[in-house]
Tab-separated table of C-alpha atoms in Angstrom:
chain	number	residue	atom	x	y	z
A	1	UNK	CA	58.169	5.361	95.346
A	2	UNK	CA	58.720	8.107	93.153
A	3	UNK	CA	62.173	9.267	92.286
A	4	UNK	CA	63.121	12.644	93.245
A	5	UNK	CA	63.285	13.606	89.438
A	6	UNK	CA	59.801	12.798	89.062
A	7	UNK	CA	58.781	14.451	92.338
A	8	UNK	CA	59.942	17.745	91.142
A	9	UNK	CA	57.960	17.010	87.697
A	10	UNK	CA	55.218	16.209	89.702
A	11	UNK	CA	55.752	20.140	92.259
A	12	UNK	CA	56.042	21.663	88.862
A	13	UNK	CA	52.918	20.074	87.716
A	14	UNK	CA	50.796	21.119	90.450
A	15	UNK	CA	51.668	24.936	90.154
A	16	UNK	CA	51.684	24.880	86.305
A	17	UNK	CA	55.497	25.474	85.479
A	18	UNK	CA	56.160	22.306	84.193
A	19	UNK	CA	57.539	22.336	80.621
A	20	UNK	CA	55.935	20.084	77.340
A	21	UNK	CA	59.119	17.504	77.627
A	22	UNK	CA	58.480	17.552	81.392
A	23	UNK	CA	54.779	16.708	81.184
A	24	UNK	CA	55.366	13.732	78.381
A	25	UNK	CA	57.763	12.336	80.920
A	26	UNK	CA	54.972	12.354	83.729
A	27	UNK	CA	52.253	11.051	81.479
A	28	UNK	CA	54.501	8.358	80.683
A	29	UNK	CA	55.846	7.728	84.243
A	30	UNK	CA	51.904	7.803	85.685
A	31	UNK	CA	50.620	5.138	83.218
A	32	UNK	CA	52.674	2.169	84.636
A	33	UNK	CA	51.470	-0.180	86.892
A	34	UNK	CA	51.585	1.326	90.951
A	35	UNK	CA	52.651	4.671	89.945
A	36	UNK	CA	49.537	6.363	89.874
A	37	UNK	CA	49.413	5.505	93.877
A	38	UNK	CA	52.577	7.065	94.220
A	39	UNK	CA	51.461	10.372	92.406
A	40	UNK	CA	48.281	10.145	94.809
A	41	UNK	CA	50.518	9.806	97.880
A	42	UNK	CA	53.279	12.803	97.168
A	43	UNK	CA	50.208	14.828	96.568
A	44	UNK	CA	48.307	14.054	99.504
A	45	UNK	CA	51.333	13.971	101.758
A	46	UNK	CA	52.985	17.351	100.003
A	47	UNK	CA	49.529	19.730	99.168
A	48	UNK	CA	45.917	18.233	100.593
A	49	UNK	CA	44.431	20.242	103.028
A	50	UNK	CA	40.886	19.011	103.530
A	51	UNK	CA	40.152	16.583	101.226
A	52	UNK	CA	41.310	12.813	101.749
A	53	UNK	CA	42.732	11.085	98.307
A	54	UNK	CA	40.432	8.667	96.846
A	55	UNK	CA	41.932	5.246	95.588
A	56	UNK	CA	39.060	2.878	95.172
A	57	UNK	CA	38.022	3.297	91.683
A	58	UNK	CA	42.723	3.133	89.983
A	59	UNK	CA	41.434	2.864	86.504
A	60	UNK	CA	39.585	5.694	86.281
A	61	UNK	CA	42.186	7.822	88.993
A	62	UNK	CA	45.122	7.038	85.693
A	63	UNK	CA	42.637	7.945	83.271
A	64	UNK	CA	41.437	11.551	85.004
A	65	UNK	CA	45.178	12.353	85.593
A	66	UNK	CA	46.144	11.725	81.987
A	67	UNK	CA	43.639	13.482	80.543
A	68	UNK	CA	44.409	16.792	83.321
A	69	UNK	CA	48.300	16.208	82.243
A	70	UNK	CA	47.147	16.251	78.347
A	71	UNK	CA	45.122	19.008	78.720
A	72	UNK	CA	48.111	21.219	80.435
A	73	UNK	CA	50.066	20.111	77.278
A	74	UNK	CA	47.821	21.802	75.041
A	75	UNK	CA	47.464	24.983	77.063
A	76	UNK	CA	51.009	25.059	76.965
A	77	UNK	CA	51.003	24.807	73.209
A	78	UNK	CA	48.656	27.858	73.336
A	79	UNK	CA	50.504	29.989	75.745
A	80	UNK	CA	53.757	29.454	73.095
A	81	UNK	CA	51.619	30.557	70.331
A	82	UNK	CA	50.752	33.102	72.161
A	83	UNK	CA	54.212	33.852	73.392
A	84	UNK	CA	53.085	34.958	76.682
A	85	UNK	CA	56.011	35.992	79.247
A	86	UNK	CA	57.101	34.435	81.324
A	87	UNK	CA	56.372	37.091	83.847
A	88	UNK	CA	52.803	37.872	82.420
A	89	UNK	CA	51.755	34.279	82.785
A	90	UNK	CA	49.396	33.499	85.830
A	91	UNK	CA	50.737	30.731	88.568
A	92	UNK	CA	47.795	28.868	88.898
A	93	UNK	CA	49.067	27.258	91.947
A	94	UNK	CA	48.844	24.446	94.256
A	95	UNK	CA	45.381	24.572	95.368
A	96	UNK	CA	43.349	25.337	92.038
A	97	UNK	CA	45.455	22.468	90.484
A	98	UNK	CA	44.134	19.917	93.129
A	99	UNK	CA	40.553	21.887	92.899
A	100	UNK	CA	40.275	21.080	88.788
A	101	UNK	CA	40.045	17.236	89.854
A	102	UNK	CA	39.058	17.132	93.816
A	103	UNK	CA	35.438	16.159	92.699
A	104	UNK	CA	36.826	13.427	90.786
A	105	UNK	CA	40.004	12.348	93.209
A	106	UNK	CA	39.032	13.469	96.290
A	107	UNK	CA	36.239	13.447	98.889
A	108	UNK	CA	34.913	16.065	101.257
A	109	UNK	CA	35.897	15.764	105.212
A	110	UNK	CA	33.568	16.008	107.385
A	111	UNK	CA	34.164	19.091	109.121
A	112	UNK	CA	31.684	21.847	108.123
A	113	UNK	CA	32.163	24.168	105.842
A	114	UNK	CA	32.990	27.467	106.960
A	115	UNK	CA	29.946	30.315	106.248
A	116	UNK	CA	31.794	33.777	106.769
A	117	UNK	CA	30.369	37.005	108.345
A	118	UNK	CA	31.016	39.818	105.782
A	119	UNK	CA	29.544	43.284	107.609
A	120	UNK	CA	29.908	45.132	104.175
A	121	UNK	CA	30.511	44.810	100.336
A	122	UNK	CA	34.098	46.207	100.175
A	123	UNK	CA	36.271	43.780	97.914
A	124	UNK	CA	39.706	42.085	99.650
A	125	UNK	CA	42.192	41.945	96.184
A	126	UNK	CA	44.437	40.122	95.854
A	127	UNK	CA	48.092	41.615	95.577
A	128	UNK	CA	49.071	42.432	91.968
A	129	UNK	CA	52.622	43.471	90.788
A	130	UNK	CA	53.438	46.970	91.561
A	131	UNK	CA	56.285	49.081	93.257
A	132	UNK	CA	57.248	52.885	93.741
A	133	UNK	CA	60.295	53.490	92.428
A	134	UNK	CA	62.532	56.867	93.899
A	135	UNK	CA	64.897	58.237	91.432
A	136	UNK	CA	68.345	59.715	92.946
A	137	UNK	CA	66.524	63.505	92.470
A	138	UNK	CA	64.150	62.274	94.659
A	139	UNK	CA	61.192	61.885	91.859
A	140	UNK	CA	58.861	58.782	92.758
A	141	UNK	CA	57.589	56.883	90.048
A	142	UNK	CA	54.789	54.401	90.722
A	143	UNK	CA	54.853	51.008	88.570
A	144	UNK	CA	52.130	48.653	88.117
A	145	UNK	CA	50.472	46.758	85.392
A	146	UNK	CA	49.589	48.490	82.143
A	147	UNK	CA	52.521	51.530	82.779
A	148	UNK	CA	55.714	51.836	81.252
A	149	UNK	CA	58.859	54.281	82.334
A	150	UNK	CA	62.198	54.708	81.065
A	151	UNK	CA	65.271	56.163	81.695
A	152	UNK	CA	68.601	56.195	80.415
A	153	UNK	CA	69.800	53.256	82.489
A	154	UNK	CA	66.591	51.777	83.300
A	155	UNK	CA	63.001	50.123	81.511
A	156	UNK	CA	59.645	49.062	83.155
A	157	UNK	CA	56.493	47.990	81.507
A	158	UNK	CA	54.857	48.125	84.901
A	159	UNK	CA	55.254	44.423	85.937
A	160	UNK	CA	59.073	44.373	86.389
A	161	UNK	CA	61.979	46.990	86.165
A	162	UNK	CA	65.599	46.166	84.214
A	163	UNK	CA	68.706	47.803	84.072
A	164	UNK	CA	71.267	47.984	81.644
A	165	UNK	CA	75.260	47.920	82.094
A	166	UNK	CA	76.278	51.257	81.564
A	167	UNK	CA	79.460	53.684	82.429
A	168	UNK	CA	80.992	51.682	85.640
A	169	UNK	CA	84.173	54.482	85.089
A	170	UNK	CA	82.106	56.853	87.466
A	171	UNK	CA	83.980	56.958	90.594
A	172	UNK	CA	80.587	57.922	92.857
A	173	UNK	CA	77.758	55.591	92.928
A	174	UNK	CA	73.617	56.924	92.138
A	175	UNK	CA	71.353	55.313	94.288
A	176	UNK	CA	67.384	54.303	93.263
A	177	UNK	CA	64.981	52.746	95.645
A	178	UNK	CA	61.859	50.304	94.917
A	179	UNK	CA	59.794	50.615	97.610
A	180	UNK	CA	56.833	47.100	97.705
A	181	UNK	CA	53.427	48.139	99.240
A	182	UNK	CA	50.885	46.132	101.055
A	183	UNK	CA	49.268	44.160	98.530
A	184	UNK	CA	51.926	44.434	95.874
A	185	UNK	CA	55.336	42.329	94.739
A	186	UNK	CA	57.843	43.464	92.045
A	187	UNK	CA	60.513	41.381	89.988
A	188	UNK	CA	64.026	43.892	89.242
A	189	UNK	CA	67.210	42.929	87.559
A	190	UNK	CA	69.989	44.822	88.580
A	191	UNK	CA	72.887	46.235	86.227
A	192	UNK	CA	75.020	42.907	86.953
A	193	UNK	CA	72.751	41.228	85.724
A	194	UNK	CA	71.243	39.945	89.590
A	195	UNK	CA	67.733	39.085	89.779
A	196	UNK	CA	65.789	39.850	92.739
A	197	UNK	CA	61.891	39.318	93.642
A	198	UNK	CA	60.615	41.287	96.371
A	199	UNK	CA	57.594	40.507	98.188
A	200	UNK	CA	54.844	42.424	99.729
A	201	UNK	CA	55.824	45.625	101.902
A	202	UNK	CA	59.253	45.241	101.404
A	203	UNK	CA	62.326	48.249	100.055
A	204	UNK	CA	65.560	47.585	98.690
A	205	UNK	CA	68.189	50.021	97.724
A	206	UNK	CA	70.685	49.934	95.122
A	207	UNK	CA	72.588	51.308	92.803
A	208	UNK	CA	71.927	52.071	89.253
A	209	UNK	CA	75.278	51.027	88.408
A	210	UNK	CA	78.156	49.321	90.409
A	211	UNK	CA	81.991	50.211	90.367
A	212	UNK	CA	84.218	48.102	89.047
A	213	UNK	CA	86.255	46.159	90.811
A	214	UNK	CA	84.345	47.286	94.181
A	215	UNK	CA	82.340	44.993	95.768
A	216	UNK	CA	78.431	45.071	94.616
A	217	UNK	CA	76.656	46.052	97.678
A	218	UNK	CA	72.534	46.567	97.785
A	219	UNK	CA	70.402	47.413	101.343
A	220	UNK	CA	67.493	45.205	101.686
A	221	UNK	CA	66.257	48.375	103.972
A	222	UNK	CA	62.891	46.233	105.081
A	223	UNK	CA	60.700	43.289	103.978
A	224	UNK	CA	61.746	39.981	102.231
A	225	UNK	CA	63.718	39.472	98.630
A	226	UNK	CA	64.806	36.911	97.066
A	227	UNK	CA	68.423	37.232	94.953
A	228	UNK	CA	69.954	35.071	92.301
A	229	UNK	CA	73.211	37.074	92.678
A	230	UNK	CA	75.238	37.136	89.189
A	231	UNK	CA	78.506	35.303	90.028
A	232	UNK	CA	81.555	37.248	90.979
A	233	UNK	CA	83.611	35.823	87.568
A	234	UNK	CA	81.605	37.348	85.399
A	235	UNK	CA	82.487	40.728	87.362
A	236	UNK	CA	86.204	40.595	87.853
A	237	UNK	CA	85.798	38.730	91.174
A	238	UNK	CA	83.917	41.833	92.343
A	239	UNK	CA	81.606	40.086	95.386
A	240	UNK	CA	77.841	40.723	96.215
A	241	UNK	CA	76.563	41.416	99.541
A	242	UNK	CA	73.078	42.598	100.970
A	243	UNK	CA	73.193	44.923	104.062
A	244	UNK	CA	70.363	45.731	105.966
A	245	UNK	CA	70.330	46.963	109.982
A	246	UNK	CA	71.021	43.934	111.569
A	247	UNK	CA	73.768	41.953	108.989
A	248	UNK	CA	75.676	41.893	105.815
A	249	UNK	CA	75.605	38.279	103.598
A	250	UNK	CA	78.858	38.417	101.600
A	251	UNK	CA	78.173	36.250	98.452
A	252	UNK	CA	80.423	34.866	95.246
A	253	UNK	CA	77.344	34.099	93.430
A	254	UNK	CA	74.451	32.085	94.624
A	255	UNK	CA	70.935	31.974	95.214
A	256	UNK	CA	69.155	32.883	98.747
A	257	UNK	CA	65.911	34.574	100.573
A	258	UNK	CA	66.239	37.425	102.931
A	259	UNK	CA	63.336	37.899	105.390
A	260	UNK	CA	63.927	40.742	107.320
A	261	UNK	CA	60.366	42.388	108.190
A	262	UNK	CA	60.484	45.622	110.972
A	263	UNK	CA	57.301	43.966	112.699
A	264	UNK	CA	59.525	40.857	113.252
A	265	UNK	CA	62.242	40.958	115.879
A	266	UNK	CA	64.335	37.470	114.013
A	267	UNK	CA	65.725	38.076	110.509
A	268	UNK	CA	65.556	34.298	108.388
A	269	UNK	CA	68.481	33.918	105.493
A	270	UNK	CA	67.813	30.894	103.826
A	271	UNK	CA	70.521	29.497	101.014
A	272	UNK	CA	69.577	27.927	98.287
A	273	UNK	CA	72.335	27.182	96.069
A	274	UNK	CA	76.055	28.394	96.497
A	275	UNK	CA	77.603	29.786	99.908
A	276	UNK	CA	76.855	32.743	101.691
A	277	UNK	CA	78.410	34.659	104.778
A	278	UNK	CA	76.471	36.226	107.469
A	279	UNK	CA	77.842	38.925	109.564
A	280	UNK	CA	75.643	39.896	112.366
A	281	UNK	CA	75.333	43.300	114.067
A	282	UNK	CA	77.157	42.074	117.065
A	283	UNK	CA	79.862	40.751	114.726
A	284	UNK	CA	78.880	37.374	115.050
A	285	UNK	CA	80.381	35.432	111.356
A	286	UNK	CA	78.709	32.342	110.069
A	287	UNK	CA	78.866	30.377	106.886
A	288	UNK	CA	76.104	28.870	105.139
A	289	UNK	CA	75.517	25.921	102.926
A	290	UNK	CA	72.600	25.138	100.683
A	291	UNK	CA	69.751	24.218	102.562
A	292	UNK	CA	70.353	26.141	105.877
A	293	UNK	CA	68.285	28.993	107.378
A	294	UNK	CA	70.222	31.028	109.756
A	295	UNK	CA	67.717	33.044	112.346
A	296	UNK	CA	69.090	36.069	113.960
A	297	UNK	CA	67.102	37.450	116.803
A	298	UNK	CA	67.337	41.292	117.215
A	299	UNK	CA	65.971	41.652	120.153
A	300	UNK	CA	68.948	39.286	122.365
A	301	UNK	CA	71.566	38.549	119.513
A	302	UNK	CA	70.442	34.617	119.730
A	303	UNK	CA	72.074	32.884	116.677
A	304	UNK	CA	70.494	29.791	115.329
A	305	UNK	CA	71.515	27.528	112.119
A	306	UNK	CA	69.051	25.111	110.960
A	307	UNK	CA	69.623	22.117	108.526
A	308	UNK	CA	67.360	20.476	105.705
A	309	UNK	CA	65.022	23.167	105.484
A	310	UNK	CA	61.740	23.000	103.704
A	311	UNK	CA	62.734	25.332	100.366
A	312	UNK	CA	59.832	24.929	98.698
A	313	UNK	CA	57.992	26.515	101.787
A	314	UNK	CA	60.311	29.445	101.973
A	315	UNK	CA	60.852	30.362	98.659
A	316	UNK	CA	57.444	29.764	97.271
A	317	UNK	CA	55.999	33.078	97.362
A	318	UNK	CA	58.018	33.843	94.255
A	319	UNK	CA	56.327	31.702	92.319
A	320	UNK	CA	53.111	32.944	93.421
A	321	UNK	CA	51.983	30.069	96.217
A	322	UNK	CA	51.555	30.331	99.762
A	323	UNK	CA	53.291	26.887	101.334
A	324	UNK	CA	52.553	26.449	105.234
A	325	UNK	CA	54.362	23.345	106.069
A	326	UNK	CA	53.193	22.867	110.745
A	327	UNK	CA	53.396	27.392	110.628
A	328	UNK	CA	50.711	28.632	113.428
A	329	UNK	CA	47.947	31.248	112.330
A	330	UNK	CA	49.467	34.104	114.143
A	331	UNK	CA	52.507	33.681	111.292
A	332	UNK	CA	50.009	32.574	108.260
A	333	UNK	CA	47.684	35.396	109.118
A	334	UNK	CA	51.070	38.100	108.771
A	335	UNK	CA	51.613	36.863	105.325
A	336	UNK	CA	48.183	36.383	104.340
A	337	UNK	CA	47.735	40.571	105.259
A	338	UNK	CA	50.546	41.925	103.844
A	339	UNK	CA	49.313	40.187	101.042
A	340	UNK	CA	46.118	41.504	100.934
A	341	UNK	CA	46.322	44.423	102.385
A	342	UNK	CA	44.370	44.074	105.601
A	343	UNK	CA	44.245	43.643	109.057
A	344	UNK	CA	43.590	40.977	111.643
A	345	UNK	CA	42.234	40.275	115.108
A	346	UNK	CA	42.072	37.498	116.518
A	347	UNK	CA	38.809	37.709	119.233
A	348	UNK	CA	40.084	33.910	121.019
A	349	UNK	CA	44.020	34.978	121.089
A	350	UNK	CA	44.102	30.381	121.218
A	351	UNK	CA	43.539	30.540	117.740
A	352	UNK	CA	47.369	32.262	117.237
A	353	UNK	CA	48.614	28.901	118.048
A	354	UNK	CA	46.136	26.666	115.583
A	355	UNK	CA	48.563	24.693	113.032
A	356	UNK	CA	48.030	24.768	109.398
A	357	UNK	CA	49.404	22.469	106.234
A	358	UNK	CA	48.788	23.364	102.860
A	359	UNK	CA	49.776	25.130	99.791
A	360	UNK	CA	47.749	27.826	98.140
A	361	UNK	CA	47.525	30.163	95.430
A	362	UNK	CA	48.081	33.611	95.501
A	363	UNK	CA	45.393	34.445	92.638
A	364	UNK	CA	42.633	32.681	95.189
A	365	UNK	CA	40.215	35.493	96.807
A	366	UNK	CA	40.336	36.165	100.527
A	367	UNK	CA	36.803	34.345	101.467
A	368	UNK	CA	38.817	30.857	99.467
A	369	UNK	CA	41.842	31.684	101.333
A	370	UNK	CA	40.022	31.970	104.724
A	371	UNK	CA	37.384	29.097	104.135
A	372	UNK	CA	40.012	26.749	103.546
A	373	UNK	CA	42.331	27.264	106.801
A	374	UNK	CA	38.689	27.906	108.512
A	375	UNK	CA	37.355	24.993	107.418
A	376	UNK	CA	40.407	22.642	108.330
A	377	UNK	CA	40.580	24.179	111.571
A	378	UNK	CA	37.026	24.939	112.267
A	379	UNK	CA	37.331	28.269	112.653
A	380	UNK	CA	34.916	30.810	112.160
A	381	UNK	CA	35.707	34.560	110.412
A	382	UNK	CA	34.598	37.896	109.697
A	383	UNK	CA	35.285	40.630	107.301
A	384	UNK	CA	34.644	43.945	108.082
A	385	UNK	CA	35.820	46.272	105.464
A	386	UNK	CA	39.671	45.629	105.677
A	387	UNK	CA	40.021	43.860	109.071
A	388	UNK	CA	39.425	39.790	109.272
A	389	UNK	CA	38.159	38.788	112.661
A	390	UNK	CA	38.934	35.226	113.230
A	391	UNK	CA	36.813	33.688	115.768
């Protein structure tokens, strides 16, 4: 079996993150003897969704992956040359990865293919980075690709927006707000120095600078973020914590994804790395380690911790893959429209229920996203302007 080091090569791989060094230690980990079945194996176990792994023909399987993993090297060399950022840089993701070689390592199923209704010509985009951002005067500012704004404390070339430490003497604190549509995502870094992504229809509130030696408070107001909090050391023990409606999480400094979206009555914390501690609205305290998801239900105060969580699944959307690990279509379809910016019926309300496995890329157009859960499922669709009607 693979180790886990060479599993996480392997994840990294398959979304196109994987560094040079990390890529010369899979080719040379795939060329022994055996190992090529286990790469087969973690990928059809971790990311096939309908295609079945091909093992008949093991020469010519090591060969094809070699040359795919030598080819990634020298893109890689090109993108350095290039100096691309490391925000600029398209995820490929899960999905196209496994499409470059399914002809050669995989073979159809055999349910049909899924042929879609589409009632008109309007085109279903996929989201692209871009936020509003609302100034303390009130101003908005919109940012997306190809804009740039600055302000004294503050810098944006459209794709993400930084701030810089400045005067934390000020005894009263100036609030800005980046508001995520439908369709959108944004990437901020806070004046501590905290990173936070924030996903599709989604606001957070924070201050342009924080007080020293007050605690460093933010309001996800709506929507899902992820934080990679800048530890409390490097801030005279000054803590983090994220408020929104229903709870705080008080952190030291730690990674961990909020979901907390007003069409959803449970708010999901998930930890990551660190500790974090959840205070609910009815003043309910729990502590979380790495790897826990604590789901708070709004509606009758239910609590519920869960252990060994699938991160990758969670967190994923960061990255810019969708990862469905057993989620029903009523939940897939939610992400999948916020996403794109559309709206869904579903004509045989059965269908809600349907199961789905399988990662995906974000960059994938609507009729790939919806033939490939249609055609795993059998399930028919149709797009009318900006409504999918699965049937």
């Amino acid at each position: 079996m693979a180790s886990k080091r060479i599993e996480k090569i392997i994840a990294k791989y398959l979304i196109n993150q994987a560094s040079f060094e990390e890529l010369d230690k899979l080719e040379a980990w795939i060329i022994e003897p055996n190992n090529e079945k286990d790469f087969l194996n973690y990928v059809k176990v971790n990311y096939s969704i309908d295609y079945n792994l091909r093992t008949t023909d093991i020469n010519k399987t090591k060969e094809l992956i070699s040359t795919l993993i030598k080819k990634e090297k020298r893109q890689i060399r090109v993108r350095r040359i290039q100096r691309y950022s490391k925000y600029a840089a398209i995820f490929i993701g899960v999905m196209i990865s496994i499409y470059i070689f399914k002809d050669d390592l995989f073979k159809s199923s055999n349910k049909d293919v899924v042929v879609p209704t589409i009632v008109n010509t309007t085109i279903i985009e996929p989201g692209t980075d871009k936020a509003t951002l609302t100034l303390a005067n009130g101003e908005q500012v919109p940012l997306e690709k190809g804009t740039s704004f600055q302000t004294q404390n503050a810098s944006s070339n459209g794709e993400e927006i930084v701030y810089e430490a400045g005067n934390r003497k000020t005894k009263e604190l100036v609030y800005n707000y980046l508001t995520i549509p439908r369709g959108g995502q944004f990437y901020l870094v806070l004046s501590d120095g905290t990173k936070v992504w924030l996903n599709s229809e989604s606001q957070l509130k924070y201050p342009v600078n924080f007080l020293d030696g007050e605690t460093r408070q933010v309001e996800l107001v709506y929507g899902e973020a992820y934080f990679d909090v800048s530890p409390s050391t490097a801030h005279d023990g000054s803590k983090f914590k994220v408020h929104n409606k229903e709870q705080d999480v008080k952190v030291l400094g730690t990674e961990f994804n909020i979901k907390a979206y007003q069409d959803e009555s449970i708010i999901y914390t998930t930890l990551v790395e660190g500790k974090v501690e959840v205070n609910t609205s009815n003043d309910r305290i729990k502590t979380l380690l790495p790897n826990e998801q604590l789901n708070f239900n709004s509606f009758n105060n239910n609590i519920s911790i869960s252990s060994g969580v699938d991160l990758y699944s969670i967190i994923a959307w960061k990255d810019g893959v969708f990862s469905f690990r057993s989620k029903p279509l009523k939940e897939i379809m939610k992400v999948i429209s916020r996403w794109y910016d559309t709206e869904v019926i579903f004509n045989d309300v059965a269908l809600e229920n349907v199961t789905f496995n399988g990662s995906l890329d974000k960059k994938l157009n609507i009729e790939e996203i919806l033939s490939i859960i249609g055609s795993t499922n059998n399930i028919e669709y149709e797009i009318n302007d900006k409504t999918i009607i699965l049937k």
